[in-house]
Amino acid sequence: MSGRTNVKHYDVAIIGGGASGCYLAALLADTDIRTALIESRDRLGRKLSATGNGQGNLTNVNVGADKYFCSDREWLADILCGVEDVLSPFCGLFETDDKGRVYPCGRQASSLTDALRTKIGKSNNIDVYLSSEVTDLSEGYVVTYSGGQLTADKVVLAAGGKAAKQFGTDGRAYSLAEKFGHKTTALYPALVQLRTDTTYTKTLKGLRVDCNATAEAGKTLRTCRGDVIFTDYGLSGNAIFTLSSFVTDKAGAVIRLEFLPDIPAHEIERDIRRKIGAGYERSEWLACTLPNVLGRAIMRRCASDDPREIARTVKDFRVECRGTLGFDYAQVTRGGIGIEGVSRNLESEYSRGLYFMGEILDVDGECGGYNLHWAFSCARRVFDAIYKRR
Ligand SMILES: Cc1cc2nc3c(=O)[nH]c(=O)nc-3n(C[C@H](O)[C@H](O)[C@H](O)COP(=O)(O)OP(=O)(O)OC[C@H]3O[C@@H](n4cnc5c(N)ncnc54)[C@H](O)[C@@H]3O)c2cc1C
């Protein structure tokens, strides 16, 4: 017990009962470490239960440092654990899709949260504080939360980033680390829908197409294949989520869409010539080849009547970016607590006993399970640091 009356003392206080916080608490559940898990919302793991469209894409077999945005890939690679390690606290069966994304076979993200909650709930060493927003953290450590204060030898900041504030993450937690001298880098929404010029895409609202999509800003940033969905504000879909991470901090970016990625341009050109020979109206030169509404949009976009030019537009349809839909719609945050002041054990170099996990750090992953993999890898590393190496 600390010297303060009515102030409970713990070995470890985890601030944030999200993906990484719950995972660490579940690992600590089998130890004798007295732990406080403090969550501002009325339930643990709300965001985790919503991941992967509710299906819980918790890791990816293609994981590696190259799937992340981070200023020090070596530091990151040292912390990332293997897929089997990520899965180990969850009892259940898992399946991998053609993009390497790993899901529970039951395809329910909430089952992941339930598995962690059950482990936490069975432990006598873990006290869970719900509806308890941490508002201050001071040396000692003294944790002030909405219901009072507690003290702890070690504190783990797992309070997430600024994306998707409906899940309790609005970026306010960065200030808890800044008090100890840590710097927060510039913050951007990532894995998010893009606002674009809609001059030539207005009529396509609701259309989903499989295509190659490339992000450019002065140079090619990334190409990927996947779904693109046209909306009234711009572009959405898996491929756009992936590209958004590459353009979120770039002005003047362009998205280039290659429709019919498996059909070469010369075949499209030949088909147009055949239609011209058969007396088709110009507006129908792409009929049958593409959805009508898309074919017409391409014909409007391409001023020329030259079949080669039209085929080229099918293969290279450019859309100018005008920003993103913002943090409220983003899945993750680009930027966060700079990793310069954070050791490979995820401990602060300015304040011993203060640790960081997950999205609060300046690390974000591509779409496909990499962000949860990061959150869980952090939890494993902090567990090793505070339990195995004590
Ligand atoms: C809709 C959606 C779908 C996603 N799908 C996927 C996916 O399929 N695969 C994938 O890998 N990633 C996915 N992500 C990203 C992934 O969920 C996050 O990167 C991950 O949850 C981050 O884990 P974390 O522990 O760092 O933070 P979080 O899981 O965000 O948890 C932080 C917790 O801290 C709490 N908190 C914040 N401030 C305080 C405070 N001051 N005091 C107390 N508590 C506080 C919050 O309420 C929250 O519960 C998705 C994100 C969203 C929004």
Short mmCIF file of C-alpha atoms and ligand atoms in Angstrom, two decimals:
data_model
loop_
_atom_site.label_atom_id
_atom_site.label_comp_id
_atom_site.label_asym_id
_atom_site.label_seq_id
_atom_site.Cartn_x
_atom_site.Cartn_y
_atom_site.Cartn_z
CA MET A 1 0.00 0.00 0.00
CA SER A 2 1.24 3.53 -0.64
CA GLY A 3 1.41 6.14 2.08
CA ARG A 4 -1.78 7.81 0.85
CA THR A 5 -4.96 6.80 2.63
CA ASN A 6 -7.52 5.04 0.45
CA VAL A 7 -5.16 5.02 -2.51
CA LYS A 8 -4.64 1.51 -3.79
CA HIS A 9 -1.17 0.53 -4.93
CA TYR A 10 -0.39 -1.80 -7.85
CA ASP A 11 2.68 -3.30 -9.41
CA VAL A 12 1.40 -2.27 -12.85
CA ALA A 13 -1.28 0.16 -14.04
CA ILE A 14 -2.38 -0.19 -17.65
CA ILE A 15 -4.04 2.94 -19.03
CA GLY A 16 -6.44 1.90 -21.81
CA GLY A 17 -8.47 -1.29 -21.98
CA GLY A 18 -8.32 -1.63 -25.77
CA ALA A 19 -6.57 -4.23 -27.91
CA SER A 20 -3.07 -3.97 -26.44
CA GLY A 21 -4.19 -3.16 -22.87
CA CYS A 22 -6.53 -6.15 -22.66
CA TYR A 23 -3.97 -8.43 -24.28
CA LEU A 24 -1.28 -7.46 -21.75
CA ALA A 25 -3.75 -7.83 -18.86
CA ALA A 26 -4.66 -11.32 -20.16
CA LEU A 27 -0.97 -12.28 -20.17
CA LEU A 28 -0.54 -10.90 -16.64
CA ALA A 29 -3.65 -12.77 -15.48
CA ASP A 30 -1.60 -15.91 -14.89
CA THR A 31 1.07 -14.15 -12.81
CA ASP A 32 1.26 -12.74 -9.29
CA ILE A 33 1.63 -9.17 -10.57
CA ARG A 34 -1.02 -6.90 -9.08
CA THR A 35 -2.47 -5.00 -12.02
CA ALA A 36 -4.96 -2.18 -12.55
CA LEU A 37 -6.56 -2.02 -16.01
CA ILE A 38 -8.12 1.42 -16.42
CA GLU A 39 -10.54 2.09 -19.28
CA SER A 40 -12.43 5.32 -19.96
CA ARG A 41 -15.41 3.56 -21.60
CA ASP A 42 -17.96 1.34 -19.88
CA ARG A 43 -16.65 -1.83 -21.58
CA LEU A 44 -13.27 -3.29 -22.42
CA GLY A 45 -12.14 -3.74 -26.02
CA ARG A 46 -14.92 -1.93 -27.86
CA LYS A 47 -12.72 -1.17 -30.86
CA LEU A 48 -11.28 -4.68 -30.98
CA SER A 49 -14.85 -6.01 -31.23
CA ALA A 50 -15.45 -3.85 -34.32
CA THR A 51 -12.31 -4.76 -36.23
CA GLY A 52 -12.24 -6.39 -39.66
CA ASN A 53 -15.88 -5.41 -40.36
CA GLY A 54 -16.80 -7.22 -37.16
CA GLN A 55 -14.90 -10.35 -38.26
CA GLY A 56 -11.66 -9.68 -36.35
CA ASN A 57 -8.69 -9.64 -38.74
CA LEU A 58 -6.15 -9.93 -35.95
CA THR A 59 -2.89 -10.60 -37.80
CA ASN A 60 -1.43 -11.41 -41.20
CA VAL A 61 0.93 -14.21 -42.24
CA ASN A 62 2.87 -11.71 -44.37
CA VAL A 63 3.81 -9.58 -41.38
CA GLY A 64 7.18 -7.82 -41.47
CA ALA A 65 8.59 -4.36 -40.80
CA ASP A 66 7.97 -3.43 -44.48
CA LYS A 67 4.21 -3.39 -43.78
CA TYR A 68 4.53 -0.45 -41.38
CA PHE A 69 5.18 3.28 -41.40
CA CYS A 70 7.86 3.85 -38.78
CA SER A 71 11.00 5.98 -38.63
CA ASP A 72 13.17 3.05 -37.46
CA ARG A 73 12.43 -0.28 -39.15
CA GLU A 74 15.12 -2.13 -37.17
CA TRP A 75 13.60 -1.04 -33.87
CA LEU A 76 10.20 -2.12 -35.15
CA ALA A 77 11.39 -5.48 -36.53
CA ASP A 78 12.91 -6.30 -33.16
CA ILE A 79 9.54 -5.83 -31.43
CA LEU A 80 7.26 -7.58 -33.93
CA CYS A 81 6.47 -11.13 -32.81
CA GLY A 82 5.35 -14.08 -34.92
CA VAL A 83 1.79 -14.93 -35.92
CA GLU A 84 1.69 -17.98 -33.64
CA ASP A 85 2.75 -15.83 -30.69
CA VAL A 86 -0.06 -13.36 -31.42
CA LEU A 87 -2.63 -16.16 -31.52
CA SER A 88 -1.43 -18.01 -28.42
CA PRO A 89 -3.63 -16.36 -25.73
CA PHE A 90 -6.79 -16.97 -27.79
CA CYS A 91 -8.25 -20.45 -27.53
CA GLY A 92 -9.96 -21.25 -30.83
CA LEU A 93 -9.32 -22.02 -34.46
CA PHE A 94 -8.17 -19.50 -37.02
CA GLU A 95 -8.21 -19.30 -40.82
CA THR A 96 -6.14 -17.37 -43.35
CA ASP A 97 -7.57 -15.84 -46.54
CA ASP A 98 -5.87 -15.32 -49.91
CA LYS A 99 -4.37 -12.00 -48.74
CA GLY A 100 -2.76 -13.61 -45.70
CA ARG A 101 -5.33 -12.08 -43.32
CA VAL A 102 -5.98 -14.22 -40.27
CA TYR A 103 -9.46 -14.40 -38.69
CA PRO A 104 -11.09 -16.54 -36.03
CA CYS A 105 -12.96 -19.31 -37.89
CA GLY A 106 -16.19 -18.07 -36.29
CA ARG A 107 -15.55 -14.67 -37.97
CA GLN A 108 -16.56 -12.72 -34.87
CA ALA A 109 -14.23 -10.01 -33.61
CA SER A 110 -16.15 -9.90 -30.33
CA SER A 111 -15.02 -13.47 -29.64
CA LEU A 112 -11.44 -12.14 -29.42
CA THR A 113 -12.47 -9.51 -26.89
CA ASP A 114 -14.47 -12.11 -24.95
CA ALA A 115 -11.45 -14.45 -24.79
CA LEU A 116 -9.27 -11.71 -23.28
CA ARG A 117 -12.04 -10.49 -20.96
CA THR A 118 -12.59 -14.02 -19.66
CA LYS A 119 -8.90 -14.43 -18.80
CA ILE A 120 -8.84 -11.03 -17.11
CA GLY A 121 -12.07 -11.72 -15.21
CA LYS A 122 -10.77 -15.00 -13.79
CA SER A 123 -7.65 -13.45 -12.29
CA ASN A 124 -7.57 -12.36 -8.64
CA ASN A 125 -4.65 -10.06 -9.34
CA ILE A 126 -6.33 -7.74 -11.82
CA ASP A 127 -8.70 -4.92 -10.91
CA VAL A 128 -10.61 -3.48 -13.85
CA TYR A 129 -11.65 0.16 -13.64
CA LEU A 130 -14.36 0.94 -16.20
CA SER A 131 -15.79 4.39 -17.06
CA SER A 132 -12.55 5.75 -15.58
CA GLU A 133 -10.75 8.25 -17.77
CA VAL A 134 -7.18 8.90 -16.72
CA THR A 135 -6.73 12.66 -16.61
CA ASP A 136 -3.29 12.92 -15.07
CA LEU A 137 -0.17 10.87 -14.54
CA SER A 138 2.70 12.02 -12.35
CA GLU A 139 6.02 10.67 -11.13
CA GLY A 140 5.71 7.98 -8.55
CA TYR A 141 3.53 6.86 -10.38
CA VAL A 142 0.31 8.53 -9.33
CA VAL A 143 -2.58 7.91 -11.70
CA THR A 144 -5.53 10.28 -11.45
CA TYR A 145 -8.70 9.01 -13.06
CA SER A 146 -12.28 10.24 -13.09
CA GLY A 147 -13.12 8.21 -9.94
CA GLY A 148 -10.04 8.97 -7.84
CA GLN A 149 -6.36 8.07 -7.67
CA LEU A 150 -4.19 4.97 -7.53
CA THR A 151 -0.45 4.44 -7.50
CA ALA A 152 1.74 1.94 -9.35
CA ASP A 153 5.39 1.01 -9.69
CA LYS A 154 5.02 0.73 -13.43
CA VAL A 155 2.59 2.38 -15.83
CA VAL A 156 1.76 1.20 -19.34
CA LEU A 157 0.22 3.76 -21.69
CA ALA A 158 -2.05 1.85 -24.07
CA ALA A 159 -4.61 4.57 -24.70
CA GLY A 160 -4.64 4.38 -28.52
CA GLY A 161 -4.39 7.24 -31.02
CA LYS A 162 -6.73 9.86 -32.40
CA ALA A 163 -8.68 7.78 -34.92
CA ALA A 164 -12.29 6.64 -34.46
CA LYS A 165 -13.17 8.63 -31.36
CA GLN A 166 -16.46 6.73 -31.02
CA PHE A 167 -14.29 3.99 -29.48
CA GLY A 168 -12.80 6.28 -26.82
CA THR A 169 -9.69 7.39 -28.70
CA ASP A 170 -9.67 11.12 -29.35
CA GLY A 171 -5.96 11.89 -28.99
CA ARG A 172 -6.15 13.37 -25.52
CA ALA A 173 -3.91 10.66 -24.06
CA TYR A 174 -0.79 11.94 -25.85
CA SER A 175 -0.52 14.69 -23.24
CA LEU A 176 0.00 12.06 -20.50
CA ALA A 177 3.30 11.12 -22.19
CA GLU A 178 4.26 14.68 -23.11
CA LYS A 179 4.44 15.51 -19.38
CA PHE A 180 7.47 13.22 -19.20
CA GLY A 181 9.27 14.90 -22.08
CA HIS A 182 7.98 12.72 -24.92
CA LYS A 183 7.15 14.44 -28.21
CA THR A 184 4.08 13.75 -30.35
CA THR A 185 4.80 13.81 -34.09
CA ALA A 186 2.37 15.32 -36.65
CA LEU A 187 -0.88 13.34 -36.65
CA TYR A 188 -2.82 12.26 -39.77
CA PRO A 189 -5.79 9.97 -40.34
CA ALA A 190 -4.77 6.69 -42.05
CA LEU A 191 -6.69 3.71 -43.47
CA VAL A 192 -9.47 6.08 -44.37
CA GLN A 193 -11.71 7.06 -47.29
CA LEU A 194 -10.38 9.71 -49.68
CA ARG A 195 -12.04 12.94 -50.76
CA THR A 196 -11.39 13.44 -54.45
CA ASP A 197 -12.36 15.58 -57.41
CA THR A 198 -15.69 13.99 -58.45
CA THR A 199 -16.13 15.72 -61.83
CA TYR A 200 -15.92 12.44 -63.76
CA THR A 201 -17.02 10.04 -61.02
CA LYS A 202 -20.25 11.63 -59.70
CA THR A 203 -22.41 9.26 -61.72
CA LEU A 204 -20.57 6.22 -60.34
CA LYS A 205 -21.81 6.55 -56.76
CA GLY A 206 -22.27 3.09 -55.22
CA LEU A 207 -20.26 1.24 -57.89
CA ARG A 208 -17.63 -1.23 -56.63
CA VAL A 209 -14.92 -2.42 -59.01
CA ASP A 210 -11.88 -4.64 -58.70
CA CYS A 211 -8.88 -2.77 -60.10
CA ASN A 212 -5.24 -1.91 -59.70
CA ALA A 213 -4.95 1.39 -57.86
CA THR A 214 -1.80 3.48 -57.65
CA ALA A 215 -1.06 6.44 -55.39
CA GLU A 216 1.24 9.12 -56.76
CA ALA A 217 2.58 12.39 -55.40
CA GLY A 218 5.47 13.43 -57.62
CA LYS A 219 6.47 9.74 -57.73
CA THR A 220 4.72 6.40 -57.45
CA LEU A 221 4.04 5.71 -53.78
CA ARG A 222 2.22 2.39 -53.87
CA THR A 223 0.17 0.16 -56.18
CA CYS A 224 -2.28 -2.40 -54.94
CA ARG A 225 -5.10 -4.50 -56.28
CA GLY A 226 -8.48 -4.58 -54.62
CA ASP A 227 -11.94 -3.08 -54.38
CA VAL A 228 -12.57 0.57 -55.12
CA ILE A 229 -15.98 1.99 -54.24
CA PHE A 230 -17.15 5.28 -55.74
CA THR A 231 -18.97 7.60 -53.35
CA ASP A 232 -20.41 11.12 -53.40
CA TYR A 233 -17.30 12.51 -51.66
CA GLY A 234 -14.70 10.44 -53.55
CA LEU A 235 -13.31 6.92 -53.13
CA SER A 236 -13.56 4.12 -50.60
CA GLY A 237 -12.90 0.37 -50.57
CA ASN A 238 -10.01 -1.82 -49.45
CA ALA A 239 -7.56 -0.64 -52.10
CA ILE A 240 -8.26 3.00 -51.19
CA PHE A 241 -7.81 2.30 -47.47
CA THR A 242 -4.38 0.90 -48.26
CA LEU A 243 -3.42 3.84 -50.49
CA SER A 244 -4.76 6.42 -48.02
CA SER A 245 -1.85 5.65 -45.70
CA PHE A 246 0.56 6.67 -48.44
CA VAL A 247 -1.16 9.95 -49.38
CA THR A 248 -2.54 11.18 -46.04
CA ASP A 249 0.48 13.41 -45.40
CA LYS A 250 1.01 14.40 -49.07
CA ALA A 251 -0.53 17.40 -50.82
CA GLY A 252 -1.48 17.14 -54.51
CA ALA A 253 -1.68 13.35 -54.59
CA VAL A 254 -3.35 11.51 -57.46
CA ILE A 255 -4.98 8.07 -57.53
CA ARG A 256 -4.61 6.21 -60.84
CA LEU A 257 -7.14 3.45 -61.42
CA GLU A 258 -6.47 0.62 -63.85
CA PHE A 259 -9.78 -1.00 -64.72
CA LEU A 260 -9.81 -4.52 -66.23
CA PRO A 261 -6.38 -5.30 -64.75
CA ASP A 262 -6.27 -8.77 -66.33
CA ILE A 263 -7.03 -7.60 -69.89
CA PRO A 264 -4.29 -5.91 -71.93
CA ALA A 265 -4.98 -2.47 -73.46
CA HIS A 266 -4.63 -3.77 -77.04
CA GLU A 267 -7.57 -6.17 -76.51
CA ILE A 268 -9.76 -3.33 -75.24
CA GLU A 269 -8.70 -1.23 -78.24
CA ARG A 270 -9.53 -4.09 -80.65
CA ASP A 271 -12.96 -4.50 -79.09
CA ILE A 272 -13.69 -0.76 -79.49
CA ARG A 273 -12.68 -0.91 -83.17
CA ARG A 274 -15.01 -3.88 -83.66
CA LYS A 275 -17.88 -1.90 -82.10
CA ILE A 276 -17.14 1.14 -84.29
CA GLY A 277 -17.21 -1.17 -87.34
CA ALA A 278 -20.57 -2.55 -86.19
CA GLY A 279 -22.04 0.99 -85.96
CA TYR A 280 -22.20 1.36 -82.17
CA GLU A 281 -22.84 4.87 -80.74
CA ARG A 282 -19.71 6.41 -79.14
CA SER A 283 -21.30 6.21 -75.65
CA GLU A 284 -21.52 2.39 -76.09
CA TRP A 285 -17.97 1.67 -77.17
CA LEU A 286 -17.20 0.18 -73.74
CA ALA A 287 -20.57 -1.58 -73.34
CA CYS A 288 -20.35 -5.17 -72.21
CA THR A 289 -16.66 -4.67 -71.36
CA LEU A 290 -17.30 -2.49 -68.29
CA PRO A 291 -20.43 -1.68 -66.25
CA ASN A 292 -22.40 0.75 -68.48
CA VAL A 293 -22.18 3.61 -66.04
CA LEU A 294 -18.38 3.26 -65.81
CA GLY A 295 -17.99 2.88 -69.58
CA ARG A 296 -19.88 6.13 -70.11
CA ALA A 297 -17.83 7.93 -67.43
CA ILE A 298 -14.64 6.87 -69.20
CA MET A 299 -15.99 8.06 -72.54
CA ARG A 300 -16.77 11.44 -70.95
CA ARG A 301 -13.30 11.57 -69.37
CA CYS A 302 -11.53 10.80 -72.66
CA ALA A 303 -11.94 13.67 -75.10
CA SER A 304 -10.51 11.68 -78.00
CA ASP A 305 -12.33 9.28 -80.38
CA ASP A 306 -9.12 7.31 -80.87
CA PRO A 307 -9.69 3.71 -79.64
CA ARG A 308 -6.09 3.56 -78.41
CA GLU A 309 -6.61 6.68 -76.26
CA ILE A 310 -9.87 5.33 -74.88
CA ALA A 311 -8.22 2.00 -74.00
CA ARG A 312 -5.43 3.99 -72.32
CA THR A 313 -8.00 5.85 -70.20
CA VAL A 314 -9.50 2.50 -69.11
CA LYS A 315 -6.02 1.52 -67.97
CA ASP A 316 -5.14 4.87 -66.41
CA PHE A 317 -8.10 6.76 -64.98
CA ARG A 318 -6.72 9.59 -62.83
CA VAL A 319 -8.52 11.07 -59.84
CA GLU A 320 -7.13 14.02 -57.88
CA CYS A 321 -7.09 13.69 -54.08
CA ARG A 322 -8.53 16.44 -51.94
CA GLY A 323 -7.73 15.01 -48.50
CA THR A 324 -9.35 12.31 -46.40
CA LEU A 325 -12.61 11.90 -44.52
CA GLY A 326 -10.68 12.62 -41.33
CA PHE A 327 -9.96 11.04 -37.96
CA ASP A 328 -13.57 10.16 -37.17
CA TYR A 329 -13.63 7.76 -40.13
CA ALA A 330 -10.02 6.57 -39.99
CA GLN A 331 -9.05 3.15 -38.65
CA VAL A 332 -5.65 4.27 -37.41
CA THR A 333 -3.49 7.30 -36.72
CA ARG A 334 -0.32 8.18 -38.65
CA GLY A 335 2.09 9.68 -36.11
CA GLY A 336 2.07 9.55 -32.32
CA ILE A 337 4.60 9.43 -29.51
CA GLY A 338 8.01 9.59 -31.21
CA ILE A 339 9.92 6.34 -30.86
CA GLU A 340 13.30 8.08 -30.31
CA GLY A 341 12.62 8.24 -26.58
CA VAL A 342 11.34 4.65 -26.35
CA SER A 343 13.58 1.61 -25.85
CA ARG A 344 13.18 -1.77 -27.55
CA ASN A 345 11.44 -2.89 -24.36
CA LEU A 346 8.97 -0.08 -25.07
CA GLU A 347 10.09 1.69 -21.91
CA SER A 348 10.46 5.46 -21.73
CA GLU A 349 14.03 6.66 -21.79
CA TYR A 350 12.98 9.72 -19.80
CA SER A 351 11.03 8.03 -17.02
CA ARG A 352 11.89 4.48 -15.89
CA GLY A 353 8.89 2.24 -15.42
CA LEU A 354 6.74 4.05 -18.01
CA TYR A 355 5.90 1.87 -21.03
CA PHE A 356 4.01 2.39 -24.31
CA MET A 357 1.99 -0.02 -26.41
CA GLY A 358 0.07 0.08 -29.70
CA GLU A 359 -1.31 2.97 -31.67
CA ILE A 360 -0.26 5.72 -29.25
CA LEU A 361 3.26 5.27 -30.68
CA ASP A 362 4.38 6.68 -34.02
CA VAL A 363 3.88 3.35 -35.82
CA ASP A 364 1.01 2.41 -38.12
CA GLY A 365 0.48 -0.56 -40.35
CA GLU A 366 -1.11 -1.22 -43.70
CA CYS A 367 -4.61 -2.64 -44.03
CA GLY A 368 -4.87 -6.40 -43.34
CA GLY A 369 -4.37 -7.18 -39.65
CA TYR A 370 -1.03 -5.40 -39.22
CA ASN A 371 -2.25 -2.85 -36.69
CA LEU A 372 -3.62 -5.41 -34.27
CA HIS A 373 -0.46 -7.44 -34.82
CA TRP A 374 1.51 -4.39 -33.73
CA ALA A 375 -0.72 -3.81 -30.67
CA PHE A 376 -0.37 -7.46 -29.59
CA SER A 377 3.39 -7.57 -30.32
CA CYS A 378 3.83 -4.54 -28.04
CA ALA A 379 1.89 -6.27 -25.30
CA ARG A 380 4.10 -9.35 -25.55
CA ARG A 381 7.25 -7.23 -25.42
CA VAL A 382 6.07 -5.25 -22.38
CA PHE A 383 5.00 -8.49 -20.69
CA ASP A 384 8.50 -9.90 -21.19
CA ALA A 385 10.04 -6.68 -19.88
CA ILE A 386 8.00 -6.38 -16.72
CA TYR A 387 7.47 -10.05 -15.84
CA LYS A 388 10.07 -12.33 -17.38
CA ARG A 389 12.99 -9.93 -16.85
CA ARG A 390 12.14 -8.77 -13.36
C1 LIG B 1 -13.51 0.30 -37.38
C2 LIG B 1 -12.10 -0.20 -37.20
C3 LIG B 1 -11.74 -1.41 -37.76
C4 LIG B 1 -10.43 -1.88 -37.61
N1 LIG B 1 -10.11 -3.09 -38.15
C5 LIG B 1 -8.85 -3.58 -37.97
C6 LIG B 1 -8.53 -4.89 -38.45
O1 LIG B 1 -9.36 -5.62 -38.98
N2 LIG B 1 -7.25 -5.33 -38.25
C7 LIG B 1 -6.29 -4.55 -37.64
O2 LIG B 1 -5.15 -4.99 -37.49
N3 LIG B 1 -6.59 -3.33 -37.15
C8 LIG B 1 -7.85 -2.84 -37.29
N4 LIG B 1 -8.16 -1.60 -36.79
C9 LIG B 1 -7.11 -0.85 -36.04
C10 LIG B 1 -6.96 -1.43 -34.62
O3 LIG B 1 -8.23 -1.66 -34.06
C11 LIG B 1 -6.14 -0.49 -33.74
O4 LIG B 1 -4.93 -0.19 -34.38
C12 LIG B 1 -5.88 -1.13 -32.38
O5 LIG B 1 -7.11 -1.35 -31.70
C13 LIG B 1 -4.98 -0.24 -31.52
O6 LIG B 1 -4.84 -0.87 -30.27
P1 LIG B 1 -4.45 -0.01 -28.99
O7 LIG B 1 -4.46 -0.95 -27.85
O8 LIG B 1 -3.23 0.77 -29.25
O9 LIG B 1 -5.62 1.05 -28.83
P2 LIG B 1 -7.20 0.88 -28.78
O10 LIG B 1 -7.61 -0.48 -29.15
O11 LIG B 1 -7.72 2.03 -29.55
O12 LIG B 1 -7.53 1.06 -27.23
C14 LIG B 1 -7.26 2.22 -26.53
C15 LIG B 1 -8.20 2.26 -25.33
O13 LIG B 1 -7.78 3.28 -24.44
C16 LIG B 1 -8.93 3.91 -23.91
N5 LIG B 1 -8.50 5.24 -23.47
C17 LIG B 1 -8.11 6.30 -24.22
N6 LIG B 1 -7.75 7.33 -23.44
C18 LIG B 1 -7.91 6.91 -22.17
C19 LIG B 1 -7.70 7.54 -20.91
N7 LIG B 1 -7.24 8.78 -20.81
N8 LIG B 1 -7.99 6.83 -19.78
C20 LIG B 1 -8.45 5.55 -19.86
N9 LIG B 1 -8.67 4.92 -21.03
C21 LIG B 1 -8.38 5.59 -22.17
C22 LIG B 1 -9.90 3.92 -25.06
O14 LIG B 1 -11.24 4.05 -24.62
C23 LIG B 1 -9.64 2.58 -25.72
O15 LIG B 1 -10.48 1.56 -25.23
C24 LIG B 1 -9.46 -1.11 -36.91
C25 LIG B 1 -9.84 0.11 -36.36
C26 LIG B 1 -11.14 0.56 -36.50
C27 LIG B 1 -11.53 1.89 -35.90
#
